[in-house]
Coordinates of N, CA, C and O (backbone and C1' of nucleotides) in Angstrom, one line a residue:
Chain A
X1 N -55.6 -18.6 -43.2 CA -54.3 -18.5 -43.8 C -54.3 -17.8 -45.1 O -55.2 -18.2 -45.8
X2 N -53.7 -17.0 -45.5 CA -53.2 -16.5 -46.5 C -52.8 -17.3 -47.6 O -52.8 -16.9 -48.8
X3 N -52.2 -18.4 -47.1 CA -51.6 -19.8 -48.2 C -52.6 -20.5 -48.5 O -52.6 -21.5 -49.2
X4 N -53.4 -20.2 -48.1 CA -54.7 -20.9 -48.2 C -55.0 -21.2 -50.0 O -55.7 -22.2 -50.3
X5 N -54.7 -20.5 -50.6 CA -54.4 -20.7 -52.2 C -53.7 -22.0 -52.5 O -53.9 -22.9 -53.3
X6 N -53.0 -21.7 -51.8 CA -51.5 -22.9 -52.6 C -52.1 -24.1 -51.7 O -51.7 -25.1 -52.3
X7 N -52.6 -24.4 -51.0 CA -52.9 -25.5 -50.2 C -54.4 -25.6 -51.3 O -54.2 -26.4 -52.3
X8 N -55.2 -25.2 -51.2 CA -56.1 -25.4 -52.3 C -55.5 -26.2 -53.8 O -55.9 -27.3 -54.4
X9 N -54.7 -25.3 -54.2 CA -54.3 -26.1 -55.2 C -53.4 -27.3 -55.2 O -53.4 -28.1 -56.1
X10 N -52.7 -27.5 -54.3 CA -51.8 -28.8 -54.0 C -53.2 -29.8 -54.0 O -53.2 -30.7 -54.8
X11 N -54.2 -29.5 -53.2 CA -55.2 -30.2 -53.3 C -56.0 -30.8 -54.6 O -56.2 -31.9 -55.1
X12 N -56.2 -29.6 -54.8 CA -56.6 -29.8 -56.6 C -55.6 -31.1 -57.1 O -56.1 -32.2 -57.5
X13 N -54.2 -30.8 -57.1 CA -53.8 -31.5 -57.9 C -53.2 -33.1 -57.9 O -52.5 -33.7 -58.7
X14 N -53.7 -33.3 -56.6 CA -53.5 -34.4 -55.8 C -55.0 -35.1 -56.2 O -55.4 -35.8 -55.3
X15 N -56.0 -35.0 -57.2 CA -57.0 -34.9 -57.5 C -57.3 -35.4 -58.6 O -58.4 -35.8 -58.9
X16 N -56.0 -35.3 -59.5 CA -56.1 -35.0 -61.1 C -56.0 -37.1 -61.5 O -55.2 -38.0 -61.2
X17 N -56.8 -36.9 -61.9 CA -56.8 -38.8 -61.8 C -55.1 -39.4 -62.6 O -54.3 -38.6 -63.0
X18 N -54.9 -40.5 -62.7 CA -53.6 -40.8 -63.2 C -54.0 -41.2 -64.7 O -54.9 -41.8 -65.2
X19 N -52.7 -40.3 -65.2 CA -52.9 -40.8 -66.5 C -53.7 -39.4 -67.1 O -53.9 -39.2 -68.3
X20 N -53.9 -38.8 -66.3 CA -54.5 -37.2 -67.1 C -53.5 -36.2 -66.6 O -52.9 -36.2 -65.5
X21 N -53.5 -35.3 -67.5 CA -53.0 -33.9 -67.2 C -54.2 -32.5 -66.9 O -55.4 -32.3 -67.1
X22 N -53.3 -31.8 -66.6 CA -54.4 -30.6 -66.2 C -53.5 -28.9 -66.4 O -52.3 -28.9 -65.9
X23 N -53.9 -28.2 -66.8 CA -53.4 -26.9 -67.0 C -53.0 -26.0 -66.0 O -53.4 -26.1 -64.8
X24 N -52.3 -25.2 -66.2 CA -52.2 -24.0 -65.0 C -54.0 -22.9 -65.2 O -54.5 -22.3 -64.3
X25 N -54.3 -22.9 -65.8 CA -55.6 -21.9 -66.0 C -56.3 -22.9 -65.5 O -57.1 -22.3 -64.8
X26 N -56.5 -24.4 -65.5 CA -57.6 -24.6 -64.9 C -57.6 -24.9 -63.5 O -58.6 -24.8 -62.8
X27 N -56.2 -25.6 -63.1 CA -56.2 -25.3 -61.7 C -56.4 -24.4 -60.9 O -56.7 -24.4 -59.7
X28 N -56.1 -23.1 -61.8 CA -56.5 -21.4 -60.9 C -57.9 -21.6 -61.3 O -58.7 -21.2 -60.5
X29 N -58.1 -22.0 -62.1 CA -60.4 -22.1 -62.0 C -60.8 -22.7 -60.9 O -61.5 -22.2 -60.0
X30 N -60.2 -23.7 -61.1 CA -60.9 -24.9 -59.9 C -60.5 -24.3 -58.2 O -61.1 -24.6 -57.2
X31 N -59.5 -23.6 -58.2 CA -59.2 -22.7 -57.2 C -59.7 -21.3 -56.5 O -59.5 -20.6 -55.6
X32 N -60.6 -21.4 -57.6 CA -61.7 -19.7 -57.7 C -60.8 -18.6 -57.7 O -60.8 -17.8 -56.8
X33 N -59.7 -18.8 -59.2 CA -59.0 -17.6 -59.2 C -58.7 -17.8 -60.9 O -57.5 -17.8 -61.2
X34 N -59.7 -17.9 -61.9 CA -59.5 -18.2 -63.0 C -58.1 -17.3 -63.3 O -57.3 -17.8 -64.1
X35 N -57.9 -16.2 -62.7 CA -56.7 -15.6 -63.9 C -55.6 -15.5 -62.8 O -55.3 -14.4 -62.3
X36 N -55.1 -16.8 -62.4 CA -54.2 -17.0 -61.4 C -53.3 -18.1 -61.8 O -52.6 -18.7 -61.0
X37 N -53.2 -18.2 -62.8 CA -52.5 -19.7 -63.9 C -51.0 -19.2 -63.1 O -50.4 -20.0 -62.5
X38 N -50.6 -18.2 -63.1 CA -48.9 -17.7 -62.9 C -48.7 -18.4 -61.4 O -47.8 -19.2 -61.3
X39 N -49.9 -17.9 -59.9 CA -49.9 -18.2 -59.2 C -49.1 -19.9 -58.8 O -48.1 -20.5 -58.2
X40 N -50.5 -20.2 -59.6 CA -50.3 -22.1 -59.4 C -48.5 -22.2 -60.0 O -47.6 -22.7 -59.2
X41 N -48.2 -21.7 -61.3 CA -47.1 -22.4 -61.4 C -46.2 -21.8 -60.3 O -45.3 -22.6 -60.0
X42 N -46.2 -20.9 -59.7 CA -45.3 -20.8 -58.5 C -45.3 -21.3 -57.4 O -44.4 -21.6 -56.6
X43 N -46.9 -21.7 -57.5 CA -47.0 -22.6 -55.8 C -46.5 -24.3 -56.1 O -46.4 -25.1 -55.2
X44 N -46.0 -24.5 -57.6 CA -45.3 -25.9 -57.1 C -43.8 -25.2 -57.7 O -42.9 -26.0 -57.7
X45 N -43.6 -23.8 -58.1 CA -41.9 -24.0 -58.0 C -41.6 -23.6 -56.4 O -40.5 -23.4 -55.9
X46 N -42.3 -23.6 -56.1 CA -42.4 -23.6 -54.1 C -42.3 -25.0 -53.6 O -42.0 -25.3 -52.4
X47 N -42.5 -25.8 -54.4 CA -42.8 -27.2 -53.6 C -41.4 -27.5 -53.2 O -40.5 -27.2 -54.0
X48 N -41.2 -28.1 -52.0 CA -40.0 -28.3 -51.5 C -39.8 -30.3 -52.2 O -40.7 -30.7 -52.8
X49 N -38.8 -31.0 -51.9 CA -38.6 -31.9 -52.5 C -39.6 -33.1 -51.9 O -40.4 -33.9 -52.5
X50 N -39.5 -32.9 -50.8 CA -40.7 -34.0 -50.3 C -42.2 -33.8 -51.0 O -43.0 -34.6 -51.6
X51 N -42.2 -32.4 -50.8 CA -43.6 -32.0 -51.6 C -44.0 -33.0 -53.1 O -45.0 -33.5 -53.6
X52 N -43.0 -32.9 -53.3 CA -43.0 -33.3 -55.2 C -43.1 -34.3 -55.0 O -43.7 -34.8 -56.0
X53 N -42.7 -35.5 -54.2 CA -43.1 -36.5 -54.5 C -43.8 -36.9 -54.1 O -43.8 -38.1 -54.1
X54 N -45.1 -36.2 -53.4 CA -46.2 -36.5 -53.3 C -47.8 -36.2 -54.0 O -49.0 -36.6 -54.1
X55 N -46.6 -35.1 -54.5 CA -48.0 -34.0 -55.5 C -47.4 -34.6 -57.0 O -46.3 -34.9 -57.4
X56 N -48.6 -34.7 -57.5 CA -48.4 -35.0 -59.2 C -48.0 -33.6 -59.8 O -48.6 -33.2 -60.8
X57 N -46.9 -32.7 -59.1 CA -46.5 -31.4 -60.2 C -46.1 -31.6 -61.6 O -45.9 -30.8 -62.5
X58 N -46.3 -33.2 -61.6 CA -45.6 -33.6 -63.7 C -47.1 -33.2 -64.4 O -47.1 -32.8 -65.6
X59 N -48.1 -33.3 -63.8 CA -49.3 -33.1 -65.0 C -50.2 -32.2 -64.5 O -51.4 -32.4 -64.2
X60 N -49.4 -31.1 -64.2 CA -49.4 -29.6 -64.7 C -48.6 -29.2 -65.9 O -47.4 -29.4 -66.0
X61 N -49.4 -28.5 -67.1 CA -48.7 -27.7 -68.1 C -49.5 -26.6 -68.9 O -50.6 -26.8 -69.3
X62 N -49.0 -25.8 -69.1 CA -49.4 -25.1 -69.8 C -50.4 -24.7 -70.7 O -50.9 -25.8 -70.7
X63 N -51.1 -24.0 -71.5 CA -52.6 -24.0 -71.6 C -52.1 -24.6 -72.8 O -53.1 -25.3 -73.0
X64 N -51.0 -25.0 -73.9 CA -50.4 -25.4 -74.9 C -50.1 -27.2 -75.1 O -49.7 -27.9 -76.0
X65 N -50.3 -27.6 -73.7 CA -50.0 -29.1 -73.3 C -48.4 -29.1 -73.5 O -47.8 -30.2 -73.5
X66 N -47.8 -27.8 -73.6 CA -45.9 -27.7 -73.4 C -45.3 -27.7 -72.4 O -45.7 -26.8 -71.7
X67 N -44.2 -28.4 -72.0 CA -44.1 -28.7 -70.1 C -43.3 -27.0 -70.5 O -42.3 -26.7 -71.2
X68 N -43.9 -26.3 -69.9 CA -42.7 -25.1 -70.3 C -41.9 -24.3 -68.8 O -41.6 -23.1 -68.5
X69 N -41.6 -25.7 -68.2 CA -40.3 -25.7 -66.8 C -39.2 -25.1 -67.2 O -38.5 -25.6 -68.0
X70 N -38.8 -23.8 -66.5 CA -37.8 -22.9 -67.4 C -36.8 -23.0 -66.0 O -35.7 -22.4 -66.1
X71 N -36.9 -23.6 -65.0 CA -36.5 -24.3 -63.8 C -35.3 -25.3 -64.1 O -35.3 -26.4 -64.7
X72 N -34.1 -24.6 -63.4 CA -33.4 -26.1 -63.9 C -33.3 -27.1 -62.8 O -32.7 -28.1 -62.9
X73 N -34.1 -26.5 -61.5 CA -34.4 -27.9 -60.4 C -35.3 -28.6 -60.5 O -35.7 -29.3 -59.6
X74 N -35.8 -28.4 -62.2 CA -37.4 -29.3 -62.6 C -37.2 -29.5 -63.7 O -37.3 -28.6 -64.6
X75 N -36.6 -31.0 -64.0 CA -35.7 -30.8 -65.4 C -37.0 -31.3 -65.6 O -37.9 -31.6 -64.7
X76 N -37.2 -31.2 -67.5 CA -38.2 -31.4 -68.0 C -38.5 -32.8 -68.3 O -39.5 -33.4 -68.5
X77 N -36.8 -33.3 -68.3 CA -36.8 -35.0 -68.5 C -37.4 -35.8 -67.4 O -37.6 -36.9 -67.8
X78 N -37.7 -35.8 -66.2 CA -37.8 -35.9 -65.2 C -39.4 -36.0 -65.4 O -39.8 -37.1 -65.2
X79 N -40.6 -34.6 -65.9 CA -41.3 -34.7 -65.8 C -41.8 -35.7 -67.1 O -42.3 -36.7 -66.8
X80 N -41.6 -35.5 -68.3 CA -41.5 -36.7 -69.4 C -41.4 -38.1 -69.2 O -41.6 -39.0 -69.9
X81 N -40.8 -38.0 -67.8 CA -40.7 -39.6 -67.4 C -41.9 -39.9 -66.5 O -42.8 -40.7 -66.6
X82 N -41.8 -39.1 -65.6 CA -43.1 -38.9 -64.6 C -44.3 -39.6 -65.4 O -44.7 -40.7 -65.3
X83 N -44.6 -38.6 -66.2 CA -45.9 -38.8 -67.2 C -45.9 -40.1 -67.7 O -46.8 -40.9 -67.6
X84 N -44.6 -40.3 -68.5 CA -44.8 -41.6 -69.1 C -44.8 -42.9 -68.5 O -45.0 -43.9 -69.1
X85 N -44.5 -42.5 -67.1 CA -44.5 -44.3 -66.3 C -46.2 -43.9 -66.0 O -46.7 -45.0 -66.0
X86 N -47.0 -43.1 -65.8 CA -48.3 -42.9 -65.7 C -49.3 -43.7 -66.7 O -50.3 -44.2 -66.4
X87 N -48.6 -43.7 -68.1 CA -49.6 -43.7 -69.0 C -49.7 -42.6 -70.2 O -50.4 -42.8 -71.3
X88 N -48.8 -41.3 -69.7 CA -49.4 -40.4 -70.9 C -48.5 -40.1 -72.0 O -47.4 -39.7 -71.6
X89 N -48.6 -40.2 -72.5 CA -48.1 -40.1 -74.4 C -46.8 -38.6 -74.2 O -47.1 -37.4 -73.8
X90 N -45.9 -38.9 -74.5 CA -45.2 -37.2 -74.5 C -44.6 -37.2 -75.4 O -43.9 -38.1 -75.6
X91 N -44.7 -36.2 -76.2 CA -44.0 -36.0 -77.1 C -42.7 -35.2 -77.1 O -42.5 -34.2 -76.5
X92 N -42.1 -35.8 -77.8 CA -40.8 -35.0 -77.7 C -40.9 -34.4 -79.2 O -41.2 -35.0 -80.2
X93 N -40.5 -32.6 -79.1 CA -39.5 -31.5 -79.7 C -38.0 -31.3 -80.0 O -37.4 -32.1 -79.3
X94 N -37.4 -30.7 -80.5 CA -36.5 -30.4 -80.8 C -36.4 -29.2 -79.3 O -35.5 -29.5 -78.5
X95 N -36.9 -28.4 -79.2 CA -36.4 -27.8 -78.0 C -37.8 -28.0 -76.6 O -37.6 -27.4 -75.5
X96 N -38.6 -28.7 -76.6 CA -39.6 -29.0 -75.7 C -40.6 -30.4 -75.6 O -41.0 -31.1 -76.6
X97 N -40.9 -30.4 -74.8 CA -42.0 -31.8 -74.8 C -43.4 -31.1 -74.2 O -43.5 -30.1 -73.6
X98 N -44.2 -31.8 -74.5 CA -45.7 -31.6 -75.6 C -46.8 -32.8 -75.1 O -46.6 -34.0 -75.2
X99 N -47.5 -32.3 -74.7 CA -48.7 -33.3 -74.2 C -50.1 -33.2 -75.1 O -50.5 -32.0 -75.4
X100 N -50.7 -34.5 -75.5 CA -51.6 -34.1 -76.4 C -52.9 -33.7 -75.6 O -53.4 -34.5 -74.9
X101 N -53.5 -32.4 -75.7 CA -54.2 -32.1 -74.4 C -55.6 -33.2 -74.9 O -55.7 -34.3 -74.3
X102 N -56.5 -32.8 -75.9 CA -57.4 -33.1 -76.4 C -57.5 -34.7 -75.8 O -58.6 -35.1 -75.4
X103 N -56.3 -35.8 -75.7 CA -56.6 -37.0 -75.5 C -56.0 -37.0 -74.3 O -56.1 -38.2 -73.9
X104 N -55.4 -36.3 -73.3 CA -55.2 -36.6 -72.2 C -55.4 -35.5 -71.3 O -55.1 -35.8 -70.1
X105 N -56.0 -34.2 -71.4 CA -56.5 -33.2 -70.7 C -57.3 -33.5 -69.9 O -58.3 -33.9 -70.5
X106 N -57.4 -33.6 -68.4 CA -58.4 -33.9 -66.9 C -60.1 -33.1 -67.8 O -60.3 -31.9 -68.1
X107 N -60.8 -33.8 -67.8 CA -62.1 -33.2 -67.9 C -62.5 -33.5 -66.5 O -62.2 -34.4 -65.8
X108 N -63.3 -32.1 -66.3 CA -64.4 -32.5 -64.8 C -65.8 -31.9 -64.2 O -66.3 -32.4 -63.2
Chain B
dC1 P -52.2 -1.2 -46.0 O5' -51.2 -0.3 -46.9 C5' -51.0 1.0 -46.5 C4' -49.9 1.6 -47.4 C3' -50.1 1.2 -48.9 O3' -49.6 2.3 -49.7 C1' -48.1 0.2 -48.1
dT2 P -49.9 2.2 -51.3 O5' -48.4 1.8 -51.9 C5' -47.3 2.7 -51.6 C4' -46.1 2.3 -52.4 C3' -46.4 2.0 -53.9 O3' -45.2 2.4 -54.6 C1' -45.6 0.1 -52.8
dT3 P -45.2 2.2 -56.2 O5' -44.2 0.9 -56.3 C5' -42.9 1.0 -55.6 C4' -42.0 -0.2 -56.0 C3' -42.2 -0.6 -57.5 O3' -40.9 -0.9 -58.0 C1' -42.8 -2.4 -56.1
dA4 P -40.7 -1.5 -59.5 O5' -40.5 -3.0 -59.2 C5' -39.6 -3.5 -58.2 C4' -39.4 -5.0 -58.3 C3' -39.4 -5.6 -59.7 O3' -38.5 -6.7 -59.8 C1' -41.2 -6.5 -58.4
dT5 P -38.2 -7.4 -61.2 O5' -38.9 -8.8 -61.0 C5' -38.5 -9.6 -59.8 C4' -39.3 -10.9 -59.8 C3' -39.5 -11.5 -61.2 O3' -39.3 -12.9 -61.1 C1' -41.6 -11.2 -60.2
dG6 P -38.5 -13.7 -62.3 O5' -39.6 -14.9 -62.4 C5' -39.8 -15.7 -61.3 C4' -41.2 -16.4 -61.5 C3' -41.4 -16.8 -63.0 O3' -41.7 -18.2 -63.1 C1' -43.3 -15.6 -62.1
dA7 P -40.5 -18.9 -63.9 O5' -41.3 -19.9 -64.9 C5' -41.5 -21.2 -64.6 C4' -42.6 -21.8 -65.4 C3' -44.0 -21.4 -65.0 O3' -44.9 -21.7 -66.0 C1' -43.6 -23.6 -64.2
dC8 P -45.2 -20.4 -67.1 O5' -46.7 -20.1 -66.7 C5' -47.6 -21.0 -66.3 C4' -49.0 -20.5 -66.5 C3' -49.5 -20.8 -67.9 O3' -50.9 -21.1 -67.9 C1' -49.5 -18.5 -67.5
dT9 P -51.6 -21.5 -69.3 O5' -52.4 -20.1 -69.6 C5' -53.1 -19.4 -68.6 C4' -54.0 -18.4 -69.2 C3' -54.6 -18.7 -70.6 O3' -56.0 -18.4 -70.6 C1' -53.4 -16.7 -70.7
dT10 P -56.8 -18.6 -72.0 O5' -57.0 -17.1 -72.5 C5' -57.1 -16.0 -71.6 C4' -57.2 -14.7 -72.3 C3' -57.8 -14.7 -73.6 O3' -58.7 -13.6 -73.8 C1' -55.6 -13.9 -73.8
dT11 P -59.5 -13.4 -75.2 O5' -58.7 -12.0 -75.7 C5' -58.3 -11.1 -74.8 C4' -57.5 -10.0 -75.4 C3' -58.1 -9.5 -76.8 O3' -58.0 -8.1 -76.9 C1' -55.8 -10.2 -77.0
dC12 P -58.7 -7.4 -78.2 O5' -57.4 -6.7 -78.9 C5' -56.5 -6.0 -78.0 C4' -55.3 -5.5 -78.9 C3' -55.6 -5.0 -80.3 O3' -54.9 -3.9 -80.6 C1' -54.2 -6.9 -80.5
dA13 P -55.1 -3.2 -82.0 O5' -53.8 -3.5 -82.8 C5' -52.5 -3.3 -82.1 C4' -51.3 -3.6 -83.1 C3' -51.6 -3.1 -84.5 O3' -50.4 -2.7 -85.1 C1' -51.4 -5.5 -84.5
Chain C
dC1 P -55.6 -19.7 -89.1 O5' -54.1 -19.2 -89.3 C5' -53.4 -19.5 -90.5 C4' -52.0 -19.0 -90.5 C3' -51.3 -19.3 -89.1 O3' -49.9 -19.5 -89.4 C1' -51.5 -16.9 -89.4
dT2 P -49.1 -19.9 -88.1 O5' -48.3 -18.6 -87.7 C5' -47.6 -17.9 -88.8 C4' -46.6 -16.9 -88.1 C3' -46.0 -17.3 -86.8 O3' -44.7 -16.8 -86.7 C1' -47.4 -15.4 -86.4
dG3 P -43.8 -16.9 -85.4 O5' -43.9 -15.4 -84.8 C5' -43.6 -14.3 -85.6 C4' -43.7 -13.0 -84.8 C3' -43.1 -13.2 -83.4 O3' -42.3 -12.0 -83.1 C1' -45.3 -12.6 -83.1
dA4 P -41.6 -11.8 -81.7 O5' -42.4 -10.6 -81.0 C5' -42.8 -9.5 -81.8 C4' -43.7 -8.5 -81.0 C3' -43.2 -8.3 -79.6 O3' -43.3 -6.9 -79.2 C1' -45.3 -9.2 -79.5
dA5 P -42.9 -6.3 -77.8 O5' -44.4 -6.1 -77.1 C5' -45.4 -5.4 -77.8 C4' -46.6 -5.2 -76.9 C3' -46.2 -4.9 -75.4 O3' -47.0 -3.8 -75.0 C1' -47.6 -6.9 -75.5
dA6 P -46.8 -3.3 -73.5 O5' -48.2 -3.8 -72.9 C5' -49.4 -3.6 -73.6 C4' -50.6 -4.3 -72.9 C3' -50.7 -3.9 -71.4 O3' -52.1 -3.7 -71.1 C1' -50.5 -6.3 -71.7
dG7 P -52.5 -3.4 -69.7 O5' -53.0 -4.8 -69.2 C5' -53.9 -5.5 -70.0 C4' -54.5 -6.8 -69.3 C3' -54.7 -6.5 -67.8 O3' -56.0 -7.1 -67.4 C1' -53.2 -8.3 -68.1
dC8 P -56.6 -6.8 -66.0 O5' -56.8 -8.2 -65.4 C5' -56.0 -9.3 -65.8 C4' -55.9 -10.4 -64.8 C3' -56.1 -9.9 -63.4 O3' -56.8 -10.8 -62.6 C1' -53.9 -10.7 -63.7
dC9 P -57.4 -10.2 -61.2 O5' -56.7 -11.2 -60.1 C5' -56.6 -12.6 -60.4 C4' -55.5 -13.3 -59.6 C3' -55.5 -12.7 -58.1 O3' -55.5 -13.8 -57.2 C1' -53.3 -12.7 -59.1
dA10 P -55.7 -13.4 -55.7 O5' -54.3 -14.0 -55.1 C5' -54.0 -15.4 -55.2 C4' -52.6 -15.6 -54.8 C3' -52.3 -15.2 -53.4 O3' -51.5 -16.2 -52.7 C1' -50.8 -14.1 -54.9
dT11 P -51.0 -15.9 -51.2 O5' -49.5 -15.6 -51.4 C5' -48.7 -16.4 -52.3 C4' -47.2 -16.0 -52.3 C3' -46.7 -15.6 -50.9 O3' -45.4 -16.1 -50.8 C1' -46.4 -13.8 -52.5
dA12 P -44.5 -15.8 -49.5 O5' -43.4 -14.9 -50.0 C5' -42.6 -15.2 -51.2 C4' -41.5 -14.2 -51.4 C3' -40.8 -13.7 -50.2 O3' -39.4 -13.5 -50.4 C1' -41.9 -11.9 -51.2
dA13 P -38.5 -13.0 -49.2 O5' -38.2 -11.5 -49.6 C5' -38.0 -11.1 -50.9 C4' -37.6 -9.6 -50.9 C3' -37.0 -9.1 -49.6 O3' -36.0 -8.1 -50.0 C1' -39.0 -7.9 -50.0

DNA sequence: CTTATGACTTTCA
DNA sequence: CTGAAAGCCATAA
């Protein structure tokens, strides 16, 4: 399959232990496509509704730890909540929320 | 097959 | 240091 990507990474991120987050650049690493970060975030604005609530799409973000969901069928509050019934710290912005990578970034 | 797009990342000025 | 631009990859049309 050709989707064979996006199934890889759904994989990956069904992986990402609870209570950690993980990047779009590193899931395209761990996917053997380090400069594929754009990819990944498309293969979960692909995820259909059932999808999402199976896949952890909340701890995915940005190489910045900024949920930067420009999606308004992925409110950001939504993912802020995700995270924080998890365990992870989010910070709220005046225009964005913010994850501290350093203490909650997936090492592996 | 060629062109366009995107929940990103890195580099250059 | 801050801001802007190009790069990159897979998928859709």
């Amino acid at each position: 399959m050709t989707t064979n990507f996006y199934q890889r990474v759904y994989t990956l991120l069904k992986k990402i232990p609870k209570g950690k987050v993980a990047t779009y650049g590193q899931i395209a690493t761990l996917a053997s496509s380090p400069r594929s970060a754009r990819v990944v975030g498309w293969a979960l604005h692909i995820l259909s509704e059932p999808e999402m609530k199976r896949i952890p799409w909340q701890r995915v973000i940005n190489r910045k730890g900024i949920i930067s969901t420009t999606c308004a069928d992925h409110p950001r509050d939504l993912q802020k909540l995700l995270l924080e019934s998890e365990g992870v710290e989010v910070k709220k912005k005046e225009d964005f929320y913010w994850v501290d990578l350093e203490k909650y970034q997936w090492k592996f």
